[in-house]
mmCIF file of N, CA and C in Angstrom:
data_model
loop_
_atom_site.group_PDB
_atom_site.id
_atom_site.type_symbol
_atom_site.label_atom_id
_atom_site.label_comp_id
_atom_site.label_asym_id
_atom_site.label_seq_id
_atom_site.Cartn_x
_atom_site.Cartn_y
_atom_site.Cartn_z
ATOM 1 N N UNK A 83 -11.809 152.819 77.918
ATOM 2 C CA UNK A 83 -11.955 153.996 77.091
ATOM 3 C C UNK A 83 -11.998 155.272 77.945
ATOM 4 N N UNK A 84 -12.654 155.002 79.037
ATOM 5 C CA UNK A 84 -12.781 156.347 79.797
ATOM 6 C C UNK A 84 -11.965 157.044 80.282
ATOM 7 N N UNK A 85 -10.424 155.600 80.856
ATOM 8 C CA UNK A 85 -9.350 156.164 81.000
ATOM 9 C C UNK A 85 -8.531 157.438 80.243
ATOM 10 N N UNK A 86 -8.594 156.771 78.989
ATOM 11 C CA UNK A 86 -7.577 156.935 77.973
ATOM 12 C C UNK A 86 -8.114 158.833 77.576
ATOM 13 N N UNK A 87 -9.604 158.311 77.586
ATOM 14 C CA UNK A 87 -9.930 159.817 77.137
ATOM 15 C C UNK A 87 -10.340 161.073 78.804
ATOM 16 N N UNK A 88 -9.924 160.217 79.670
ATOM 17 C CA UNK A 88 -9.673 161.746 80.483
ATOM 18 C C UNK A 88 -8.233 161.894 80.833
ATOM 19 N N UNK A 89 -7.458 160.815 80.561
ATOM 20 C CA UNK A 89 -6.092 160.990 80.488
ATOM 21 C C UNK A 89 -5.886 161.926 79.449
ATOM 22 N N UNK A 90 -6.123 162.246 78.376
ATOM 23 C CA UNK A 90 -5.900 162.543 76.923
ATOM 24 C C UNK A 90 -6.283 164.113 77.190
ATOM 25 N N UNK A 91 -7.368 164.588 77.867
ATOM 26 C CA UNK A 91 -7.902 165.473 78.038
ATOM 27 C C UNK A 91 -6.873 166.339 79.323
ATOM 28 N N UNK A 92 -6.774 166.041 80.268
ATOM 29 C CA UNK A 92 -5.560 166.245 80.956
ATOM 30 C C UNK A 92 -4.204 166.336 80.470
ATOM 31 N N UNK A 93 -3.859 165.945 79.634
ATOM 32 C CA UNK A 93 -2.772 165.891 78.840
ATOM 33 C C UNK A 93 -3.055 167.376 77.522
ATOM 34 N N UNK A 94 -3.773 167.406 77.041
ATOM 35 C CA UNK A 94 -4.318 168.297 76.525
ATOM 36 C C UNK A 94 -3.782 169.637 77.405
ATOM 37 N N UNK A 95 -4.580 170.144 78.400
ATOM 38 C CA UNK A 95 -4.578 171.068 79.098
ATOM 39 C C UNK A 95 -3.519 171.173 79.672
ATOM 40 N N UNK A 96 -2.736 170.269 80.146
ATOM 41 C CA UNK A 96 -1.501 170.800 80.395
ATOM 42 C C UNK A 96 -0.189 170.881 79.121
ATOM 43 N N UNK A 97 -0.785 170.705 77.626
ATOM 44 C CA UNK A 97 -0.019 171.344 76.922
ATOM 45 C C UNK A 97 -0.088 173.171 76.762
ATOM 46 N N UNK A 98 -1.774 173.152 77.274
ATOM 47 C CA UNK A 98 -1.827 174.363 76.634
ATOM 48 C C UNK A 98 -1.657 175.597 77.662
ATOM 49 N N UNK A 99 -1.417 175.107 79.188
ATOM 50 C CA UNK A 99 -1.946 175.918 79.729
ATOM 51 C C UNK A 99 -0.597 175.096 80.677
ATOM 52 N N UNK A 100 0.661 176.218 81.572
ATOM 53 C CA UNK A 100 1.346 175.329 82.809
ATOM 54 C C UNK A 100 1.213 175.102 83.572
ATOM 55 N N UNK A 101 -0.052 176.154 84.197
ATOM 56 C CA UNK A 101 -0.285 176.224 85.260
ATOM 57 C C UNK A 101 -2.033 176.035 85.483
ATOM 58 N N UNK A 102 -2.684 175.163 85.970
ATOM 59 C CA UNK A 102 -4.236 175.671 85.966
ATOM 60 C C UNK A 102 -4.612 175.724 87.032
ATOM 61 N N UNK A 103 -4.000 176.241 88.082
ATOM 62 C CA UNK A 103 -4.499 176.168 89.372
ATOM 63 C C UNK A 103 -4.935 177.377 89.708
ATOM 64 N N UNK A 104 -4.449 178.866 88.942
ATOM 65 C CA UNK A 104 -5.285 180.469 89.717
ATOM 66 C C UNK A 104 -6.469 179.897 88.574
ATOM 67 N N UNK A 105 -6.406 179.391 87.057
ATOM 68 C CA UNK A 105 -7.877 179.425 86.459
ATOM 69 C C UNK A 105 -8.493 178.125 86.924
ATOM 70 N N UNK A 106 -8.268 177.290 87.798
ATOM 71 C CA UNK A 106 -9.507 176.594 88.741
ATOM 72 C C UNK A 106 -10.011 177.427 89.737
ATOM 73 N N UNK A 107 -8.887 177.985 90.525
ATOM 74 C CA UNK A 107 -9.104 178.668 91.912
ATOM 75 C C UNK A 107 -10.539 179.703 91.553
ATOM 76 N N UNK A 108 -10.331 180.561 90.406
ATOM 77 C CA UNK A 108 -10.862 181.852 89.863
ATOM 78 C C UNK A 108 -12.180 181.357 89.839
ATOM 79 N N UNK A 109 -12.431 180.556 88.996
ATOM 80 C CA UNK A 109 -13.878 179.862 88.640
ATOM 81 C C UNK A 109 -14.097 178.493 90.180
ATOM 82 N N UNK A 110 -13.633 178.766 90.824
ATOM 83 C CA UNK A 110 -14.365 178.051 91.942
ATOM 84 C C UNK A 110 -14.610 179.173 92.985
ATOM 85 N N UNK A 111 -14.059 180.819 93.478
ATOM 86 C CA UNK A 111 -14.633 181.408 93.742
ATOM 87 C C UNK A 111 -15.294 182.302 93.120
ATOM 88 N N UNK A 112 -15.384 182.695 91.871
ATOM 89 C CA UNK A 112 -16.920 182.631 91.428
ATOM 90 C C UNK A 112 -17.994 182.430 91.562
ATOM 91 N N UNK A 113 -17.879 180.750 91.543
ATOM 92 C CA UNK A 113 -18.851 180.029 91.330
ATOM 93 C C UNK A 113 -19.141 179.560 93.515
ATOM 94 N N UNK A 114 -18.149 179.544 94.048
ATOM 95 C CA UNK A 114 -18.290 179.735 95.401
ATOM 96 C C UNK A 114 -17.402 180.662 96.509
ATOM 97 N N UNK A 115 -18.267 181.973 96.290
ATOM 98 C CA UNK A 115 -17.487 182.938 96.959
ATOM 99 C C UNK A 115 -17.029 182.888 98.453
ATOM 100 N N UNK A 116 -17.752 182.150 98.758
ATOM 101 C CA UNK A 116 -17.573 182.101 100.384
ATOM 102 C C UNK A 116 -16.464 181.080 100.600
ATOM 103 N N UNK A 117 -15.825 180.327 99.705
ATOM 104 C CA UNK A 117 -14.675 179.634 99.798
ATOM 105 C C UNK A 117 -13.443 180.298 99.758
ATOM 106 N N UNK A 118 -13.670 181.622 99.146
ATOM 107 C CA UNK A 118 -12.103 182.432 99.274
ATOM 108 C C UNK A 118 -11.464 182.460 100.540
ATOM 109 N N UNK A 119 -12.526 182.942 101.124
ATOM 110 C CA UNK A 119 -11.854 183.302 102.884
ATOM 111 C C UNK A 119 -11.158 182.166 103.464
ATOM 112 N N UNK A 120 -11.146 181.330 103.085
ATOM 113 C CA UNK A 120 -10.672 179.859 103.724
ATOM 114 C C UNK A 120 -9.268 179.972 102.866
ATOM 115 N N UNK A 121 -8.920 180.574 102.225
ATOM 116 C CA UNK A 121 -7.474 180.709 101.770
ATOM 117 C C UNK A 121 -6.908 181.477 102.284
ATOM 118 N N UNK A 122 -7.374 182.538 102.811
ATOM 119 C CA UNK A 122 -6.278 183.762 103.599
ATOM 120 C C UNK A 122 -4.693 183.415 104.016
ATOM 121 N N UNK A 123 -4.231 182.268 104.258
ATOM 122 C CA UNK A 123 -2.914 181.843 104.260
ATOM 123 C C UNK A 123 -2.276 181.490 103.636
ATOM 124 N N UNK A 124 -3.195 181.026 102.122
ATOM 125 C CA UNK A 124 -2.303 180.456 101.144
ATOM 126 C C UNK A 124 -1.763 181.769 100.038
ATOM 127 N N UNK A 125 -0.880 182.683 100.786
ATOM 128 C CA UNK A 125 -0.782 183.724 99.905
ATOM 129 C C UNK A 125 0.551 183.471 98.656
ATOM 130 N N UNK A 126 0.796 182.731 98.465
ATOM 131 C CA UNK A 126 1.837 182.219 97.074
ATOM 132 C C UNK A 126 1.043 180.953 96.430
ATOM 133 N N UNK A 127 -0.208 180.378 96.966
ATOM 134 C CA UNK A 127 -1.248 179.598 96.225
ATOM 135 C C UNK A 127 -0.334 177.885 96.077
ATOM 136 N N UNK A 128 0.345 178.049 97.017
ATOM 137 C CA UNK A 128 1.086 176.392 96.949
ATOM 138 C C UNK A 128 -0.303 175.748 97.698
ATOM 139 N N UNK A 129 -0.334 176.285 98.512
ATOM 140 C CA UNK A 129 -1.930 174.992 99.211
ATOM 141 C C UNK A 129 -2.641 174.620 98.304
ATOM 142 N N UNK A 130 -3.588 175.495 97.227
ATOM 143 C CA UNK A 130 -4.252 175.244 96.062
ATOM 144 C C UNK A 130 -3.596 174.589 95.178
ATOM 145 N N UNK A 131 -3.052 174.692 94.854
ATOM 146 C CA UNK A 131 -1.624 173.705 93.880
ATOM 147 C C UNK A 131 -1.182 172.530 94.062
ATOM 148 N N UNK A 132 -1.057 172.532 95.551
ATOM 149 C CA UNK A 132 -1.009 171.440 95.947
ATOM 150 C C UNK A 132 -2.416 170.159 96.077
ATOM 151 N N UNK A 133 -3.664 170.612 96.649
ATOM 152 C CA UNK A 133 -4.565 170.358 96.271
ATOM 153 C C UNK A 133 -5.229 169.937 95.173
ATOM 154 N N UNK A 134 -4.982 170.591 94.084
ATOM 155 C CA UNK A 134 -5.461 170.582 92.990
ATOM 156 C C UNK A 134 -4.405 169.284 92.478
ATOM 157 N N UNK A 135 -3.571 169.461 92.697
ATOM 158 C CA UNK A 135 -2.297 168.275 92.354
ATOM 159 C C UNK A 135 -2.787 166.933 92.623
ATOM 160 N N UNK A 136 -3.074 167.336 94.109
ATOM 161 C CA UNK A 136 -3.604 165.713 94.435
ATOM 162 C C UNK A 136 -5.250 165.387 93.818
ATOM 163 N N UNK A 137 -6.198 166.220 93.621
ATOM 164 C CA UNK A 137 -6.932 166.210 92.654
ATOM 165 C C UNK A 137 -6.820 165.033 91.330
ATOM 166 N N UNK A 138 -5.801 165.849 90.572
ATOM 167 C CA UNK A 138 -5.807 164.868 89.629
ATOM 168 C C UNK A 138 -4.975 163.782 89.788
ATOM 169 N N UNK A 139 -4.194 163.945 90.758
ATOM 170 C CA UNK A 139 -3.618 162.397 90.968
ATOM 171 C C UNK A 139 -4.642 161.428 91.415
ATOM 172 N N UNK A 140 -5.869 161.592 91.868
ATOM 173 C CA UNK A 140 -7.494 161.168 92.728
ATOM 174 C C UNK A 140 -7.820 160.800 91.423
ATOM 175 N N UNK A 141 -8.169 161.811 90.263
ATOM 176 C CA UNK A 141 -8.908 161.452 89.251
ATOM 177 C C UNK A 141 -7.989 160.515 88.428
ATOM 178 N N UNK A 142 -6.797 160.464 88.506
ATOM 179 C CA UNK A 142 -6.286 158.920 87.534
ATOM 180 C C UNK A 142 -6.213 158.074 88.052
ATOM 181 N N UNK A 143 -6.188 157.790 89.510
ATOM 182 C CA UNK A 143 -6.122 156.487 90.014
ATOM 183 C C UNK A 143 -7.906 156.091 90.036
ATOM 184 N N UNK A 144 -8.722 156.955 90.051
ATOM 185 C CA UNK A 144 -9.924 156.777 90.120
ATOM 186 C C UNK A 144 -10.537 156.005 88.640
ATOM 187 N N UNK A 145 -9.868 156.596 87.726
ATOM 188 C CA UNK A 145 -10.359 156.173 86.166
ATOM 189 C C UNK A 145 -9.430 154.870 86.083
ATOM 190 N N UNK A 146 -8.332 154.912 86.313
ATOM 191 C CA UNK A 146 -7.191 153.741 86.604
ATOM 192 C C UNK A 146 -7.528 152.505 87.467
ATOM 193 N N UNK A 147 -6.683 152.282 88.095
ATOM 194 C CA UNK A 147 -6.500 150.781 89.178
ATOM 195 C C UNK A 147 -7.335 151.160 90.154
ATOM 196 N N UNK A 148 -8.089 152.326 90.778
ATOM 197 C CA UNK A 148 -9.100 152.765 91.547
ATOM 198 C C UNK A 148 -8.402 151.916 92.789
ATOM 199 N N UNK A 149 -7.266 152.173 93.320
ATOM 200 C CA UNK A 149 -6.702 151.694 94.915
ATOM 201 C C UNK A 149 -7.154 152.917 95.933
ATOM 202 N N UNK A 150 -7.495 153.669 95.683
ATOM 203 C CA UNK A 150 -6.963 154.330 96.595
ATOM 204 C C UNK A 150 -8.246 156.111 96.262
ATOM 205 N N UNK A 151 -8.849 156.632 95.235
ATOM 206 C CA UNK A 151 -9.084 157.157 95.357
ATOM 207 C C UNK A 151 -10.531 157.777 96.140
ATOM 208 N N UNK A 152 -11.540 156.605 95.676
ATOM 209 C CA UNK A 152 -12.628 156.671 96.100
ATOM 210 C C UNK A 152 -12.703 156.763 97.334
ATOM 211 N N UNK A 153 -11.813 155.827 98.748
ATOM 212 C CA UNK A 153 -11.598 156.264 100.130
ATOM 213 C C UNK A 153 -11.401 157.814 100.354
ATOM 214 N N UNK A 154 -10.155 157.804 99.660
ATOM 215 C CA UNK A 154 -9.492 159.568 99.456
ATOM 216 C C UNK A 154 -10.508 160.612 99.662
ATOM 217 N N UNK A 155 -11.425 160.331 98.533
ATOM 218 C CA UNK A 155 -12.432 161.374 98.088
ATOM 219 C C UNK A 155 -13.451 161.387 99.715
ATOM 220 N N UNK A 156 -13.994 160.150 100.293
ATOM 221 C CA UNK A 156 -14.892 160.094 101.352
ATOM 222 C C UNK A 156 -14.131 160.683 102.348
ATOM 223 N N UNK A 157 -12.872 160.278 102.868
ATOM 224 C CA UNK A 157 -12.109 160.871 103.455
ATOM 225 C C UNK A 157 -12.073 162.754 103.260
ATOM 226 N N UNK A 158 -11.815 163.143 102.235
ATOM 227 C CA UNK A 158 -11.801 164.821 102.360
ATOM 228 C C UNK A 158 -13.029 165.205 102.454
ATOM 229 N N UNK A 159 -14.241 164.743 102.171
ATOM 230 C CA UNK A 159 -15.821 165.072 102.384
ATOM 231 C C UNK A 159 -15.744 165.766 103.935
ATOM 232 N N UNK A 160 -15.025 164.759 104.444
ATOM 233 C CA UNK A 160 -15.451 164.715 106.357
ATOM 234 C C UNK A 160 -14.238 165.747 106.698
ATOM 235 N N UNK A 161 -13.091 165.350 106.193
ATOM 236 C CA UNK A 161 -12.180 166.531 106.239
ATOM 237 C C UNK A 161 -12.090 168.130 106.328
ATOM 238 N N UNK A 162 -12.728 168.094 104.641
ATOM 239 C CA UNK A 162 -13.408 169.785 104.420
ATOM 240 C C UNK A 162 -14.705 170.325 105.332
ATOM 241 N N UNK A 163 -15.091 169.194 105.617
ATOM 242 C CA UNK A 163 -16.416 169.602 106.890
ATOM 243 C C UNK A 163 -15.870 169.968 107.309
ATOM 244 N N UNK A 164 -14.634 169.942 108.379
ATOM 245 C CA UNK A 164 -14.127 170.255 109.418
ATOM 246 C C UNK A 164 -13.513 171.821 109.291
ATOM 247 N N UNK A 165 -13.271 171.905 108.184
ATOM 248 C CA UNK A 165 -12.334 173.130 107.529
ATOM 249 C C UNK A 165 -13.882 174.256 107.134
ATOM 250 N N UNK A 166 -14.818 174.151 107.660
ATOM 251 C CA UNK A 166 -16.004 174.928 107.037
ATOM 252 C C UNK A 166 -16.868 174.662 105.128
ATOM 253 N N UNK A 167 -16.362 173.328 104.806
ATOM 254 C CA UNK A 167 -16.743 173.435 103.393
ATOM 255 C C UNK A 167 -17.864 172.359 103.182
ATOM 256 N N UNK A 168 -18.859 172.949 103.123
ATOM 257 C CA UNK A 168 -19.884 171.767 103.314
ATOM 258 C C UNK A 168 -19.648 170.871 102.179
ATOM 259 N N UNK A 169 -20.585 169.916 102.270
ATOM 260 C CA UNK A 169 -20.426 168.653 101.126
ATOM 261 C C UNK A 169 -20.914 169.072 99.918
ATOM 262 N N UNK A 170 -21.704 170.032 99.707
ATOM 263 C CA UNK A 170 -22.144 170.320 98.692
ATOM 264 C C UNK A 170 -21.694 171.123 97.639
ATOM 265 N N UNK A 171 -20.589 172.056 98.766
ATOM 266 C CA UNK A 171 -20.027 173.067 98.055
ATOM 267 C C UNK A 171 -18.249 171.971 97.539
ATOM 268 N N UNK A 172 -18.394 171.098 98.781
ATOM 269 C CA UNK A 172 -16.831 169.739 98.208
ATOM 270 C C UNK A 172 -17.232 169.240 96.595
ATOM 271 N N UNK A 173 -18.240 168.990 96.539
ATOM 272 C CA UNK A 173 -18.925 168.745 95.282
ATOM 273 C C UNK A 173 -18.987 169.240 94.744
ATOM 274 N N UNK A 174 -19.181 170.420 94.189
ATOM 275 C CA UNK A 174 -18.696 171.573 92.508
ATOM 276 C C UNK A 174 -17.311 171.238 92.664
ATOM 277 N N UNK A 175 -16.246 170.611 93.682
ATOM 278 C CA UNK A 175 -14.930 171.238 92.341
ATOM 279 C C UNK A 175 -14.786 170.418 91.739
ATOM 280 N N UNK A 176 -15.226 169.360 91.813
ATOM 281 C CA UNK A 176 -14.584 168.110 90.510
ATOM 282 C C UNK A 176 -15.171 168.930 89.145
ATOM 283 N N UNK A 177 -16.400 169.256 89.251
ATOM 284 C CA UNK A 177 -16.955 170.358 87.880
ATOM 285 C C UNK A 177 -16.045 171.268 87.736
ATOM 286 N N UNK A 178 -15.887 172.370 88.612
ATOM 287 C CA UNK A 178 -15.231 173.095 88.586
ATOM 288 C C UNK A 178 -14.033 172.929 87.718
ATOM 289 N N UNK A 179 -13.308 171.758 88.279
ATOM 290 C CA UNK A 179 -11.828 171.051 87.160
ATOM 291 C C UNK A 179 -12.329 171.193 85.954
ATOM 292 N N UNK A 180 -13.290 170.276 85.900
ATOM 293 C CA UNK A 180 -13.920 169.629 84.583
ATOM 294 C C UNK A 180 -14.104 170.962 83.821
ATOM 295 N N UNK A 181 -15.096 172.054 84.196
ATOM 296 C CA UNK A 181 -14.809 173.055 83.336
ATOM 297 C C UNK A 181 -13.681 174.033 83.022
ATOM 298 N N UNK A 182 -12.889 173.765 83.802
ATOM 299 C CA UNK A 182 -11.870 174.837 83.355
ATOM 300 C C UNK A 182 -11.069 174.139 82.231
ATOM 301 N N UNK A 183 -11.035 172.358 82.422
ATOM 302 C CA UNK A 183 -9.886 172.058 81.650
ATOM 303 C C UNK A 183 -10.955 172.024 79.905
ATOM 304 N N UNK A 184 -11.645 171.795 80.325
ATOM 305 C CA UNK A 184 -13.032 172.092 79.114
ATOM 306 C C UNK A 184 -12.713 173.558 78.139
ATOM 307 N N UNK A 185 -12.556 174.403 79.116
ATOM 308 C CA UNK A 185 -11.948 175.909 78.420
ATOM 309 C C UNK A 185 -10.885 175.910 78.067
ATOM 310 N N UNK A 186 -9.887 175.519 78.519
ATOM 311 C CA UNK A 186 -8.777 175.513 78.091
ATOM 312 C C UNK A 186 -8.224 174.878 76.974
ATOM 313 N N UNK A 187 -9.301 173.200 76.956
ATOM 314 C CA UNK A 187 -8.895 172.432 75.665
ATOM 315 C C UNK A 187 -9.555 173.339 74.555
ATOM 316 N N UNK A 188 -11.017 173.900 74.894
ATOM 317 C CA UNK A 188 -11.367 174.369 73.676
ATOM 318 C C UNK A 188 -11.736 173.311 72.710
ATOM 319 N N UNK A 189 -11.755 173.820 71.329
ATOM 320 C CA UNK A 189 -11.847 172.673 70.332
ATOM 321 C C UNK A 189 -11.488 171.424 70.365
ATOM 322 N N UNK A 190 -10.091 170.903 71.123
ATOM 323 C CA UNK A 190 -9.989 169.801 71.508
ATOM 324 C C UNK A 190 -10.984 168.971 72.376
ATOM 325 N N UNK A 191 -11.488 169.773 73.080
ATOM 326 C CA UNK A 191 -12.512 168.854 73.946
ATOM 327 C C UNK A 191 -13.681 168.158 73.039
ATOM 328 N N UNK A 192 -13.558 166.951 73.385
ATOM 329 C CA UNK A 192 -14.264 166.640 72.106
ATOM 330 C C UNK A 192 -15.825 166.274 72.443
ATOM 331 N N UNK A 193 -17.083 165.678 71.963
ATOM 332 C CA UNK A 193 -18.103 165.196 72.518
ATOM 333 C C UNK A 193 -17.481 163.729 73.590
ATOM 334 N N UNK A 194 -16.899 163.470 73.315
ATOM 335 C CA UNK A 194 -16.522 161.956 73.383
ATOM 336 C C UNK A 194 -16.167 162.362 74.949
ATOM 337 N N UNK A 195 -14.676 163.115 75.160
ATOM 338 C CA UNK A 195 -14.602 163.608 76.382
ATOM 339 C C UNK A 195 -15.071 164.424 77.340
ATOM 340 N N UNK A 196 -16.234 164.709 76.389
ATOM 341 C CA UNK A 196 -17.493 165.260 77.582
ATOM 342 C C UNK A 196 -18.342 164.353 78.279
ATOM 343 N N UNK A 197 -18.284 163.140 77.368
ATOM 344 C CA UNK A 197 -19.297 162.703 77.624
ATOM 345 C C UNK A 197 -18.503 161.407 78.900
ATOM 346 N N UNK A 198 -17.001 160.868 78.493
ATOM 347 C CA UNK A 198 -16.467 160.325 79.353
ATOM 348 C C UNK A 198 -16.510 161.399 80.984
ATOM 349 N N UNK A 199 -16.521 162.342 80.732
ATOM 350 C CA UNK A 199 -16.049 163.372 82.206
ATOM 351 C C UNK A 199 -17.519 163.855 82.737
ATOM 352 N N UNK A 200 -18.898 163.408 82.534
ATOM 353 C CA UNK A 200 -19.872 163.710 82.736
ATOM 354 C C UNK A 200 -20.079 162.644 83.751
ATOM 355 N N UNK A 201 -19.844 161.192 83.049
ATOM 356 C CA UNK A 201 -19.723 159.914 83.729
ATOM 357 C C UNK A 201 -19.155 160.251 85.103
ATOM 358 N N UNK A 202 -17.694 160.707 84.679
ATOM 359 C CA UNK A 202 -16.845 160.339 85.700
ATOM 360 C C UNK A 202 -17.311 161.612 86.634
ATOM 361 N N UNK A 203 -18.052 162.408 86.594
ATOM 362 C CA UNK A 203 -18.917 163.352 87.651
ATOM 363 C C UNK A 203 -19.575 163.129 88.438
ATOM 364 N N UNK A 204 -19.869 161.898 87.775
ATOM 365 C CA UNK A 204 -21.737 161.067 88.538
ATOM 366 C C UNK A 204 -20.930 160.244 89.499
ATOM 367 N N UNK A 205 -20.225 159.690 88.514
ATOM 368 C CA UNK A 205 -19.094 158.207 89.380
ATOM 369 C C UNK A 205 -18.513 158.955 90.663
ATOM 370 N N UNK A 206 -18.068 160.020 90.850
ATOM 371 C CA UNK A 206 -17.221 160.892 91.969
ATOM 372 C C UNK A 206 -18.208 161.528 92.617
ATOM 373 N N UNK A 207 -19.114 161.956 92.373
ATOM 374 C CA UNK A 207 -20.242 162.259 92.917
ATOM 375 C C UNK A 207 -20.970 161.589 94.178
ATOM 376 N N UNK A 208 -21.007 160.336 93.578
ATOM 377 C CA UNK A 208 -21.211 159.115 94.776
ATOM 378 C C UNK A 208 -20.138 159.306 95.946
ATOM 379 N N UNK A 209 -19.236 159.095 95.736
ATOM 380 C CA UNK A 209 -18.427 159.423 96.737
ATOM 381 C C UNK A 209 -18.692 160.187 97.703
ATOM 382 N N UNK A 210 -18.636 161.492 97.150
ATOM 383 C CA UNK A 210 -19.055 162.325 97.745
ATOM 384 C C UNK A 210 -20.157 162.408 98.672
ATOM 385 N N UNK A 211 -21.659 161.839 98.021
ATOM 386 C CA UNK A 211 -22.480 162.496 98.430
ATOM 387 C C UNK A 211 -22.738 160.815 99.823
ATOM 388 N N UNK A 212 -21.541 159.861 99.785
ATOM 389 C CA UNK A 212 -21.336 159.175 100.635
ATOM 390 C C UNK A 212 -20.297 158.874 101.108
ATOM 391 N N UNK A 213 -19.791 159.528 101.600
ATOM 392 C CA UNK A 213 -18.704 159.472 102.923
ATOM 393 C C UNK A 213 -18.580 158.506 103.613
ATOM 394 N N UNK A 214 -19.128 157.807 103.763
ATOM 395 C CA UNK A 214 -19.096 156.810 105.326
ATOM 396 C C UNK A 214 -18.687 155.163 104.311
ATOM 397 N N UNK A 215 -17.917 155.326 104.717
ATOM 398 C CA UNK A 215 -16.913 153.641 103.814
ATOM 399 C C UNK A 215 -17.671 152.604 104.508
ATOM 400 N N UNK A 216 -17.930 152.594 105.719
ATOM 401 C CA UNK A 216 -18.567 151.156 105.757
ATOM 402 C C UNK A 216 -20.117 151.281 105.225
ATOM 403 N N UNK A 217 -20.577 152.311 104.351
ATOM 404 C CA UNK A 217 -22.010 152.516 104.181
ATOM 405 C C UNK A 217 -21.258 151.748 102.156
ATOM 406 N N UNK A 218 -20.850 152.195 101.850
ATOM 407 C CA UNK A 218 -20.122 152.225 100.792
ATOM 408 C C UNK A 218 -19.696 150.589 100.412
ATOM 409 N N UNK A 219 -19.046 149.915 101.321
ATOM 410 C CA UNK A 219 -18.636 148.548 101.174
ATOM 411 C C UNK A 219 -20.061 148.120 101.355
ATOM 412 N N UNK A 220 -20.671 147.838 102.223
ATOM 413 C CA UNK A 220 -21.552 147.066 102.307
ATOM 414 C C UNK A 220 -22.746 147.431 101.037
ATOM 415 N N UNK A 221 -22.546 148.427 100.460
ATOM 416 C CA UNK A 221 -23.427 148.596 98.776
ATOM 417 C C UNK A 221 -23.090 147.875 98.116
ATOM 418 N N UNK A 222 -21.219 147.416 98.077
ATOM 419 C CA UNK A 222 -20.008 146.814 97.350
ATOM 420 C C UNK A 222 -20.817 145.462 97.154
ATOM 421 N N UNK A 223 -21.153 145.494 98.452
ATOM 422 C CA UNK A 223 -21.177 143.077 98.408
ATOM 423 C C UNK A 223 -22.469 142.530 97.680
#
């Protein structure tokens, strides 16, 4: 079910909206100003786009066949460290998504897919707030 309804919700937002990558970008420096400066090169916003791309390609394989995203996600934790973005601040953008595509569905967003994408916050969250894969497998067994 959880699939279907953040698939559905994604699908949603990109009827209504072609592009959502300046209204993620916008509401993630907002909400973290000190992340702008770390774009100064992306001046046509393909890096963010691109990012954000692989984003939700993370979040369907994550709700999906889960091969591949949850590494992904521990993997950019340690990554964005490196790039100045602490873990905490790596952690608002999955919200960040979550609310913009939330605005955008509007009325479509339903309780149902709030309540699936709240889950899947907590579920990605972990990830996050554990990086280290062999800390991660050995929770697994």
């Amino acid at each position: 079910m959880r699939a279907a309804l953040i698939e559905q919700s994604l699908d949603l937002a990109a009827e209504r909206c072609a592009d959502l990558t300046p209204l993620v970008y916008q509401r993630l420096f907002r909400e973290q100003p000190q992340m702008q400066a770390l774009f100064w090169r992306d001046t046509n916003g393909a890096i963010k786009g691109e990012m954000l791309t692989r984003v939700f390609e993370a979040i369907l394989d994550f709700v999906g066949e889960r091969l591949y995203a949850h590494h992904l996600i521990q993997c950019e934790v340690v990554t964005h460290a490196g790039y100045d973005v602490p873990p905490d601040v790596f952690q608002t953008f999955f919200g960040v998504v979550a609310a913009t595509l939330k605005d955008v569905c509007g009325a479509a967003w339903t309780p149902e897919i709030d309540l699936e994408w709240q889950g899947l916050l907590a579920d990605l969250d972990f990830y996050v707030q554990h990086p280290d894969q062999a800390e991660t497998a050995a929770m697994a067994r």
